[in-house]
Short mmCIF file of C-alpha atoms in Angstrom, two decimals:
data_model
loop_
_atom_site.label_atom_id
_atom_site.label_comp_id
_atom_site.label_asym_id
_atom_site.label_seq_id
_atom_site.Cartn_x
_atom_site.Cartn_y
_atom_site.Cartn_z
CA MET A 1 -22.07 31.94 -116.53
CA ALA A 2 -25.53 30.86 -114.79
CA ALA A 3 -25.08 29.51 -111.29
CA TYR A 4 -25.84 26.02 -110.51
CA LYS A 5 -27.05 25.90 -106.61
CA ARG A 6 -24.01 25.05 -104.46
CA HIS A 7 -25.47 23.16 -101.91
CA ILE A 8 -27.71 20.38 -103.76
CA ASP A 9 -30.05 18.11 -101.81
CA THR A 10 -27.90 14.67 -102.32
CA ASP A 11 -30.70 12.79 -101.19
CA SER A 12 -32.74 13.94 -104.10
CA ILE A 13 -30.39 13.04 -106.91
CA SER A 14 -30.59 9.10 -107.39
CA GLU A 15 -27.54 6.99 -108.06
CA LEU A 16 -28.23 6.83 -111.43
CA THR A 17 -28.08 10.90 -112.32
CA ILE A 18 -24.43 10.12 -111.09
CA SER A 19 -23.39 7.43 -113.27
CA ARG A 20 -24.77 10.07 -116.44
CA LEU A 21 -23.67 13.00 -115.22
CA SER A 22 -20.29 10.62 -114.93
CA ILE A 23 -21.15 9.75 -118.49
CA TYR A 24 -21.74 13.44 -119.69
CA LEU A 25 -18.58 14.03 -119.21
CA ARG A 26 -17.33 11.94 -120.80
CA CYS A 27 -19.33 12.81 -123.99
CA VAL A 28 -17.71 16.72 -123.38
CA ASP A 29 -14.23 15.07 -123.21
CA GLN A 30 -14.87 13.72 -126.78
CA LEU A 31 -16.71 16.88 -127.87
CA LEU A 32 -13.39 19.43 -126.96
CA GLU A 33 -11.49 16.66 -128.69
CA ALA A 34 -13.42 17.31 -131.87
CA GLY A 35 -13.27 20.49 -131.75
CA LEU A 36 -16.91 21.48 -130.42
CA GLU A 37 -17.80 24.85 -128.63
CA THR A 38 -21.22 24.50 -128.29
CA VAL A 39 -23.78 21.66 -127.92
CA SER A 40 -26.95 21.01 -127.88
CA SER A 41 -29.32 18.62 -125.64
CA GLN A 42 -30.60 17.11 -128.87
CA GLU A 43 -27.17 16.36 -130.36
CA LEU A 44 -25.91 15.66 -127.15
CA ALA A 45 -28.93 12.97 -126.64
CA LYS A 46 -28.17 11.62 -130.66
CA ARG A 47 -24.08 11.30 -130.39
CA PHE A 48 -24.14 8.99 -127.82
CA ASN A 49 -27.06 7.50 -127.71
CA LEU A 50 -28.93 9.47 -124.82
CA ASN A 51 -32.66 10.54 -124.19
CA SER A 52 -32.25 14.68 -124.52
CA ALA A 53 -35.25 14.96 -121.83
CA GLN A 54 -33.13 12.73 -119.58
CA ILE A 55 -30.12 15.20 -120.35
CA ARG A 56 -32.31 17.96 -119.75
CA LYS A 57 -33.30 17.00 -116.68
CA ASP A 58 -30.54 15.57 -115.01
CA LEU A 59 -28.10 18.79 -116.02
CA ALA A 60 -31.66 20.82 -114.06
CA TYR A 61 -31.16 19.74 -111.05
CA PHE A 62 -28.28 21.38 -110.67
CA GLY A 63 -29.42 25.07 -112.31
CA GLU A 64 -30.40 26.28 -115.53
CA PHE A 65 -27.23 26.80 -117.65
CA GLY A 66 -28.49 25.98 -121.22
CA VAL A 67 -29.15 28.86 -123.22
CA ARG A 68 -32.59 27.81 -125.16
CA GLY A 69 -31.83 27.44 -128.47
CA VAL A 70 -28.19 27.20 -128.79
CA GLY A 71 -27.74 24.73 -125.94
CA TYR A 72 -24.71 24.52 -123.60
CA ASN A 73 -21.17 25.81 -123.99
CA VAL A 74 -18.99 22.51 -123.97
CA ARG A 75 -16.46 24.52 -121.72
CA GLU A 76 -18.74 25.83 -119.67
CA LEU A 77 -20.64 22.16 -118.99
CA ARG A 78 -17.41 20.33 -118.72
CA GLN A 79 -16.43 23.02 -116.06
CA TYR A 80 -19.94 22.55 -114.65
CA ILE A 81 -19.82 19.02 -114.14
CA ILE A 82 -16.33 18.72 -113.22
CA GLU A 83 -17.59 21.03 -110.22
CA ILE A 84 -20.86 19.28 -109.63
CA LEU A 85 -18.46 15.96 -109.42
CA GLY A 86 -16.10 17.52 -107.04
CA LEU A 87 -13.08 16.43 -109.37
CA ASP A 88 -11.65 19.96 -108.88
CA ARG A 89 -10.50 18.60 -105.70
CA GLU A 90 -7.46 15.95 -104.51
CA ARG A 91 -8.95 13.02 -103.23
CA ARG A 92 -6.42 10.74 -101.77
CA LEU A 93 -7.17 6.45 -101.27
CA VAL A 94 -5.95 3.73 -99.92
CA ILE A 95 -6.52 0.03 -100.68
CA VAL A 96 -6.92 -2.16 -98.00
CA GLY A 97 -6.38 -5.65 -100.11
CA ALA A 98 -3.05 -6.25 -101.58
CA GLY A 99 -3.73 -9.24 -104.32
CA ASN A 100 -3.93 -9.07 -108.25
CA LEU A 101 -6.83 -6.91 -108.13
CA GLY A 102 -5.54 -4.40 -105.44
CA LEU A 103 -2.41 -3.92 -107.30
CA ALA A 104 -4.54 -4.03 -110.50
CA LEU A 105 -5.98 -1.17 -109.05
CA CYS A 106 -2.80 1.25 -107.35
CA HIS A 107 -1.93 1.43 -110.53
CA TYR A 108 -5.05 1.34 -112.93
CA SER A 109 -4.43 5.20 -114.51
CA GLY A 110 -8.72 6.10 -113.34
CA PHE A 111 -6.94 5.81 -109.58
CA SER A 112 -3.99 8.50 -109.77
CA LYS A 113 -4.46 10.75 -112.17
CA GLY A 114 -6.68 14.20 -112.17
CA ASN A 115 -7.70 14.19 -108.88
CA PHE A 116 -7.32 11.22 -107.71
CA LEU A 117 -4.76 9.27 -105.66
CA VAL A 118 -3.46 6.36 -104.11
CA VAL A 119 -1.48 7.00 -101.07
CA GLY A 120 -1.36 3.85 -99.55
CA VAL A 121 -1.78 -0.37 -100.41
CA LEU A 122 -2.29 -2.13 -97.28
CA ASP A 123 -2.40 -6.24 -96.43
CA SER A 124 -2.95 -8.05 -93.56
CA ASP A 125 -0.93 -11.27 -94.73
CA PRO A 126 2.48 -11.28 -93.53
CA THR A 127 3.89 -12.35 -96.68
CA ARG A 128 2.80 -9.09 -98.82
CA ILE A 129 3.78 -6.68 -96.22
CA GLY A 130 7.00 -4.73 -97.76
CA ASP A 131 6.18 -6.15 -101.10
CA ALA A 132 6.19 -3.45 -103.91
CA THR A 133 3.76 -2.45 -105.54
CA PRO A 134 3.84 -1.87 -109.62
CA ALA A 135 3.44 1.78 -108.71
CA GLY A 136 5.55 2.21 -106.81
CA LEU A 137 4.36 1.90 -102.96
CA LEU A 138 5.53 -0.30 -100.38
CA VAL A 139 2.80 -3.28 -98.93
CA GLU A 140 1.67 -1.30 -95.63
CA ASP A 141 0.16 -3.63 -92.85
CA ALA A 142 -3.50 -3.13 -92.41
CA GLU A 143 -3.21 -2.35 -88.90
CA ARG A 144 -1.65 0.65 -89.85
CA LEU A 145 -5.03 1.59 -91.35
CA PRO A 146 -6.31 4.65 -88.85
CA GLU A 147 -3.08 6.35 -88.54
CA ILE A 148 -2.21 6.65 -92.27
CA VAL A 149 -5.93 7.47 -92.72
CA THR A 150 -5.29 10.44 -90.43
CA GLN A 151 -1.57 11.25 -91.60
CA ARG A 152 -2.12 11.08 -95.35
CA ARG A 153 -5.67 12.89 -95.64
CA VAL A 154 -7.47 9.74 -97.07
CA ASP A 155 -10.85 10.26 -98.12
CA ILE A 156 -11.82 7.45 -100.07
CA GLY A 157 -11.44 3.89 -98.47
CA VAL A 158 -10.73 0.79 -101.71
CA ILE A 159 -11.92 -3.02 -100.75
CA THR A 160 -9.83 -5.07 -102.92
CA THR A 161 -9.83 -8.13 -100.11
CA THR A 162 -11.44 -11.44 -99.82
CA PRO A 163 -15.63 -11.62 -99.70
CA ALA A 164 -15.38 -13.36 -96.14
CA ALA A 165 -13.05 -9.92 -94.57
CA ALA A 166 -14.45 -7.33 -96.62
CA GLN A 167 -16.91 -5.97 -94.09
CA ALA A 168 -14.54 -5.87 -91.02
CA VAL A 169 -12.34 -3.80 -93.21
CA CYS A 170 -15.29 -1.71 -93.96
CA ASP A 171 -16.29 -0.99 -90.41
CA ARG A 172 -12.56 -0.10 -89.70
CA MET A 173 -12.26 2.33 -92.53
CA VAL A 174 -15.47 3.56 -90.69
CA GLN A 175 -14.12 3.62 -87.29
CA ALA A 176 -10.67 5.41 -88.91
CA GLY A 177 -13.25 8.52 -90.39
CA LEU A 178 -13.49 7.51 -93.89
CA ARG A 179 -17.29 8.68 -95.26
CA THR A 180 -16.91 6.68 -98.51
CA VAL A 181 -15.68 3.02 -99.27
CA LEU A 182 -15.55 1.28 -102.64
CA ASN A 183 -15.99 -2.48 -102.46
CA PHE A 184 -14.87 -4.38 -104.84
CA ALA A 185 -15.31 -7.48 -103.17
CA PRO A 186 -18.08 -9.87 -104.51
CA THR A 187 -20.48 -9.40 -101.42
CA ARG A 188 -22.64 -6.76 -99.81
CA VAL A 189 -21.04 -3.91 -97.05
CA ARG A 190 -23.33 -2.18 -94.63
CA ALA A 191 -21.99 1.23 -92.71
CA PRO A 192 -23.77 3.59 -91.25
CA GLU A 193 -25.48 6.68 -92.75
CA HIS A 194 -23.40 9.11 -92.51
CA VAL A 195 -21.26 7.49 -94.53
CA LEU A 196 -21.28 6.10 -98.48
CA ALA A 197 -20.39 2.34 -98.88
CA LYS A 198 -20.66 1.31 -103.18
CA THR A 199 -20.08 -2.49 -104.06
CA VAL A 200 -18.87 -2.39 -107.19
CA ASP A 201 -20.71 -5.39 -109.27
CA LEU A 202 -18.01 -6.13 -112.08
CA LYS A 203 -20.80 -8.42 -113.10
CA VAL A 204 -22.80 -6.13 -114.87
CA HIS A 205 -21.11 -5.36 -117.72
CA LEU A 206 -20.98 -8.96 -118.33
CA GLU A 207 -24.77 -8.87 -118.18
CA GLU A 208 -24.84 -5.83 -121.00
CA LEU A 209 -22.68 -8.37 -123.69
CA SER A 210 -24.94 -11.39 -122.67
CA PHE A 211 -27.95 -8.85 -123.40
CA PHE A 212 -26.45 -7.89 -127.09
CA LEU A 213 -25.71 -12.12 -127.88
CA ALA A 214 -29.26 -12.68 -126.38
CA HIS A 215 -30.80 -9.99 -129.00
CA ALA A 216 -28.60 -9.88 -132.15
CA GLY A 217 -29.15 -13.31 -132.82
CA GLY A 218 -26.67 -15.52 -130.48
CA MET B 1 -47.75 -15.06 -117.22
CA ALA B 2 -47.64 -12.59 -120.03
CA ALA B 3 -45.28 -13.13 -122.71
CA TYR B 4 -42.70 -10.55 -123.48
CA LYS B 5 -41.62 -9.88 -126.92
CA ARG B 6 -38.58 -11.81 -127.84
CA HIS B 7 -37.64 -10.14 -130.77
CA ILE B 8 -37.05 -6.94 -129.58
CA ASP B 9 -35.47 -3.42 -131.41
CA THR B 10 -32.24 -3.23 -129.76
CA ASP B 11 -31.06 -0.25 -130.80
CA SER B 12 -34.50 1.48 -128.99
CA ILE B 13 -33.34 0.32 -125.99
CA SER B 14 -30.38 2.31 -124.25
CA GLU B 15 -27.73 1.01 -122.42
CA LEU B 16 -28.73 2.56 -119.57
CA THR B 17 -32.10 0.51 -119.96
CA ILE B 18 -29.54 -1.80 -120.30
CA SER B 19 -27.52 -1.03 -116.93
CA ARG B 20 -31.22 -0.51 -114.45
CA LEU B 21 -32.16 -4.15 -115.38
CA SER B 22 -28.97 -5.60 -114.04
CA ILE B 23 -29.78 -3.31 -111.02
CA TYR B 24 -33.23 -4.42 -110.97
CA LEU B 25 -32.68 -8.18 -110.99
CA ARG B 26 -30.05 -7.05 -108.21
CA CYS B 27 -32.94 -5.91 -106.12
CA VAL B 28 -35.17 -8.57 -106.74
CA ASP B 29 -32.74 -11.31 -105.32
CA GLN B 30 -33.04 -9.20 -102.06
CA LEU B 31 -36.73 -9.31 -102.56
CA LEU B 32 -36.52 -13.15 -102.65
CA GLU B 33 -34.21 -12.89 -100.09
CA ALA B 34 -36.82 -11.27 -98.42
CA GLY B 35 -39.80 -13.16 -98.22
CA LEU B 36 -41.40 -10.81 -100.97
CA GLU B 37 -44.06 -12.68 -102.99
CA THR B 38 -45.44 -9.55 -105.14
CA VAL B 39 -43.60 -6.41 -105.47
CA SER B 40 -44.96 -3.10 -107.10
CA SER B 41 -43.22 -0.40 -109.30
CA GLN B 42 -44.15 1.71 -106.59
CA GLU B 43 -42.45 -0.07 -103.53
CA LEU B 44 -39.42 -1.00 -105.79
CA ALA B 45 -38.88 2.49 -106.50
CA LYS B 46 -38.76 3.28 -102.72
CA ARG B 47 -37.56 0.42 -101.61
CA PHE B 48 -34.21 1.20 -103.98
CA ASN B 49 -34.49 4.60 -104.65
CA LEU B 50 -35.31 4.44 -108.33
CA ASN B 51 -38.01 6.48 -110.15
CA SER B 52 -41.43 3.88 -110.61
CA ALA B 53 -42.14 5.83 -113.64
CA GLN B 54 -38.11 5.21 -114.87
CA ILE B 55 -39.38 1.16 -113.70
CA ARG B 56 -42.96 1.08 -115.75
CA LYS B 57 -41.31 2.37 -118.55
CA ASP B 58 -38.24 0.40 -118.52
CA LEU B 59 -40.32 -3.27 -118.03
CA ALA B 60 -42.81 -1.99 -120.56
CA TYR B 61 -40.46 -1.83 -123.11
CA PHE B 62 -40.88 -5.80 -122.94
CA GLY B 63 -44.35 -6.26 -123.06
CA GLU B 64 -46.57 -5.96 -120.13
CA PHE B 65 -46.18 -8.46 -117.52
CA GLY B 66 -47.30 -6.22 -114.18
CA VAL B 67 -50.66 -6.74 -113.37
CA ARG B 68 -52.60 -2.89 -112.01
CA GLY B 69 -53.15 -2.63 -108.55
CA VAL B 70 -51.28 -5.17 -107.38
CA GLY B 71 -47.62 -5.01 -108.81
CA TYR B 72 -45.51 -8.32 -110.55
CA ASN B 73 -44.44 -11.68 -109.08
CA VAL B 74 -41.36 -11.24 -107.95
CA ARG B 75 -39.94 -14.81 -109.53
CA GLU B 76 -41.98 -14.37 -111.95
CA LEU B 77 -39.93 -10.95 -112.49
CA ARG B 78 -36.89 -12.43 -111.69
CA GLN B 79 -37.38 -15.08 -114.46
CA TYR B 80 -38.25 -12.56 -117.01
CA ILE B 81 -35.47 -10.30 -116.19
CA ILE B 82 -32.93 -13.19 -116.58
CA GLU B 83 -34.21 -14.29 -119.96
CA ILE B 84 -34.20 -10.38 -121.22
CA LEU B 85 -30.44 -10.49 -119.92
CA GLY B 86 -29.59 -13.73 -121.56
CA LEU B 87 -28.69 -15.22 -118.34
CA ASP B 88 -30.46 -18.44 -118.85
CA ARG B 89 -27.95 -19.61 -121.37
CA GLU B 90 -24.29 -20.11 -120.34
CA ARG B 91 -21.63 -17.16 -121.95
CA ARG B 92 -18.31 -18.05 -122.36
CA LEU B 93 -15.46 -15.70 -121.89
CA VAL B 94 -11.14 -15.55 -122.47
CA ILE B 95 -9.24 -13.15 -120.76
CA VAL B 96 -6.26 -12.02 -123.00
CA GLY B 97 -3.48 -10.08 -120.57
CA ALA B 98 -2.75 -12.23 -117.45
CA GLY B 99 -1.37 -9.00 -115.89
CA ASN B 100 -2.57 -8.08 -111.92
CA LEU B 101 -6.58 -7.50 -113.49
CA GLY B 102 -6.68 -10.27 -115.47
CA LEU B 103 -5.41 -12.91 -113.12
CA ALA B 104 -7.80 -11.17 -110.64
CA LEU B 105 -11.17 -11.40 -113.03
CA CYS B 106 -10.15 -14.66 -114.17
CA HIS B 107 -11.00 -15.68 -110.31
CA TYR B 108 -13.58 -12.77 -110.14
CA SER B 109 -16.78 -14.98 -108.56
CA GLY B 110 -18.62 -12.85 -111.07
CA PHE B 111 -17.03 -13.77 -113.98
CA SER B 112 -17.44 -17.79 -113.23
CA LYS B 113 -19.82 -18.31 -111.56
CA GLY B 114 -24.28 -18.31 -112.49
CA ASN B 115 -23.68 -18.86 -116.38
CA PHE B 116 -20.18 -16.94 -116.84
CA LEU B 117 -17.40 -19.08 -117.14
CA VAL B 118 -13.69 -18.25 -117.90
CA VAL B 119 -12.13 -20.79 -120.55
CA GLY B 120 -9.09 -19.06 -120.81
CA VAL B 121 -6.64 -16.48 -119.77
CA LEU B 122 -3.59 -15.58 -122.40
CA ASP B 123 -0.91 -13.56 -122.59
CA SER B 124 1.85 -12.71 -125.57
CA ASP B 125 4.46 -12.38 -122.80
CA PRO B 126 6.51 -15.58 -123.00
CA THR B 127 7.56 -15.07 -119.21
CA ARG B 128 3.71 -15.72 -117.56
CA ILE B 129 2.82 -18.23 -120.33
CA GLY B 130 2.62 -21.68 -118.46
CA ASP B 131 1.81 -19.75 -114.95
CA ALA B 132 -0.83 -21.24 -113.01
CA THR B 133 -3.55 -18.83 -112.66
CA PRO B 134 -5.83 -18.91 -109.27
CA ALA B 135 -8.59 -20.77 -110.78
CA GLY B 136 -6.36 -23.69 -111.70
CA LEU B 137 -6.26 -22.25 -115.38
CA LEU B 138 -2.43 -22.06 -117.33
CA VAL B 139 -1.86 -18.81 -118.86
CA GLU B 140 -1.70 -19.58 -122.55
CA ASP B 141 0.01 -18.19 -125.73
CA ALA B 142 -1.36 -15.12 -126.97
CA GLU B 143 -1.52 -16.25 -130.28
CA ARG B 144 -3.22 -19.31 -129.95
CA LEU B 145 -6.60 -16.73 -129.60
CA PRO B 146 -8.26 -18.13 -132.73
CA GLU B 147 -8.32 -21.57 -132.20
CA ILE B 148 -9.29 -21.19 -128.56
CA VAL B 149 -12.24 -18.98 -129.65
CA THR B 150 -13.51 -21.39 -131.72
CA GLN B 151 -12.87 -25.12 -129.82
CA ARG B 152 -13.84 -23.90 -127.14
CA ARG B 153 -17.62 -21.86 -127.92
CA VAL B 154 -16.21 -18.42 -126.91
CA ASP B 155 -18.71 -15.64 -126.40
CA ILE B 156 -17.27 -12.51 -124.90
CA GLY B 157 -13.52 -11.54 -124.89
CA VAL B 158 -12.22 -9.47 -122.06
CA ILE B 159 -9.13 -6.97 -123.03
CA THR B 160 -6.94 -6.68 -119.57
CA THR B 161 -3.50 -6.06 -121.65
CA THR B 162 -2.26 -2.71 -121.51
CA PRO B 163 -3.50 0.95 -123.30
CA ALA B 164 -0.93 0.38 -125.70
CA ALA B 165 -2.17 -3.32 -126.53
CA ALA B 166 -5.79 -2.88 -126.25
CA GLN B 167 -6.81 -2.06 -129.88
CA ALA B 168 -4.49 -4.90 -131.46
CA VAL B 169 -5.94 -7.28 -129.19
CA CYS B 170 -9.50 -5.85 -130.09
CA ASP B 171 -9.11 -6.53 -133.67
CA ARG B 172 -8.25 -9.96 -132.68
CA MET B 173 -11.21 -10.60 -131.01
CA VAL B 174 -13.27 -9.57 -134.17
CA GLN B 175 -11.10 -11.64 -136.15
CA ALA B 176 -11.37 -14.67 -134.28
CA GLY B 177 -15.32 -13.89 -134.82
CA LEU B 178 -16.30 -12.39 -131.60
CA ARG B 179 -18.95 -10.27 -131.21
CA THR B 180 -18.73 -8.70 -127.56
CA VAL B 181 -15.61 -7.38 -126.37
CA LEU B 182 -15.37 -6.18 -122.71
CA ASN B 183 -12.18 -3.35 -122.51
CA PHE B 184 -11.27 -2.99 -118.95
CA ALA B 185 -7.82 -0.85 -120.45
CA PRO B 186 -8.32 2.71 -119.92
CA THR B 187 -8.62 3.60 -123.45
CA ARG B 188 -11.22 3.43 -125.70
CA VAL B 189 -11.45 0.84 -128.46
CA ARG B 190 -13.32 0.50 -131.56
CA ALA B 191 -15.09 -2.24 -133.19
CA PRO B 192 -16.96 -2.83 -136.25
CA GLU B 193 -21.02 -2.28 -136.03
CA HIS B 194 -22.30 -5.82 -135.70
CA VAL B 195 -19.64 -5.87 -132.57
CA LEU B 196 -20.56 -4.24 -129.24
CA ALA B 197 -16.91 -3.84 -127.38
CA LYS B 198 -17.51 -1.34 -124.16
CA THR B 199 -14.75 -0.23 -121.80
CA VAL B 200 -15.16 -0.52 -118.91
CA ASP B 201 -13.83 3.04 -116.87
CA LEU B 202 -13.70 2.32 -113.12
CA LYS B 203 -13.31 6.13 -112.18
CA VAL B 204 -16.48 6.70 -112.61
CA HIS B 205 -16.96 4.95 -109.16
CA LEU B 206 -14.57 7.31 -107.63
CA GLU B 207 -16.25 10.18 -109.05
CA GLU B 208 -19.72 9.18 -107.73
CA LEU B 209 -18.07 8.97 -104.17
CA SER B 210 -16.30 12.21 -105.10
CA PHE B 211 -19.88 14.25 -105.55
CA PHE B 212 -21.13 12.44 -102.14
CA LEU B 213 -17.84 14.22 -100.64
CA ALA B 214 -18.37 17.58 -102.18
CA HIS B 215 -22.02 17.79 -101.57
CA ALA B 216 -22.44 16.19 -97.90
CA GLY B 217 -19.88 18.52 -96.73
CA GLY B 218 -16.67 17.47 -97.73
#
């Protein structure tokens, strides 16, 4: 098994490359389910409607591990992508905003399965504090964010507040020492350079469907 | 203003290209906010950490409309992308599954602003039917899906049920005549070829943060 570069210049890897790695991981999981042991970049490309040159380029960032003419060993490829994405380590999440979206995410399987674990759901609304969430946690006071981040060794802060509250919550997450923030409030949030604050815009998915409707005769 | 090809071979355009068009649209909105009138692909690339060759290639699918040496007129570029994505037409959504996620989406601004409009929230649970949603709609019986699709001219079906119910709901949406389905249940759904059924996996965003934590010393 060839080694990939462990110390990667993250600046040179675009957000889109990382998104594609997530897509490749899902593809590889499907190949394993289907019982395949090796796969070429051409085959990967064809099966999943991706570009084979792009696949080779994306994976080349991390060193060579395909065998020319044979392709990738599917299990090794999976393990590589998991290591590259850091999915071999537990990552603990705290959700701030116990409205519908916060409650939905705290029992969304992707957020509390595998290596991700929701360890707290917080809100500043006294009428919500103490409520049981569908996942069995109790909603806690958002004032307790700093101690919860420290005591429960939280890695990722998830914002599901109103747009108006999002920036202040992001600032408090950064102050509490979090270096990664996932914002679901439909507004941009700003964070210092050492922090990765990503805003999820669910509308992009509708735009893709809209494209299909527009160009497939709709 | 140069014309772009109105009848595009959608098969030749990858899902990733469409996602990038959504990203370009957000970039262009930021440029307009900042008061810029023209932008080159290099500038777009630098500002938003994208690849300029990729940008030119993506936009070239739709015909030439950049001026060599000058770049794109920002307002024209915005209008082109909006037309390409079909965002110049109203698209009506019905949400099936009035749990936390369904209720969150029915008042998520991206889903009921601009050209998208939620016109129904349905559930099969009698204890939920008749409940008021945060957006002011009443939860309706999922049995009424076919008539609601027809009467309210629905374009897009959104699935926010449990994973176990998702495929049956997708099948009923297809039977009701919907050609685009957005599935938020964490399971794959299958649909006939003439239907675009897209599953949103919110975990990909966590994977990106995980990458950052793994490679920025976390």
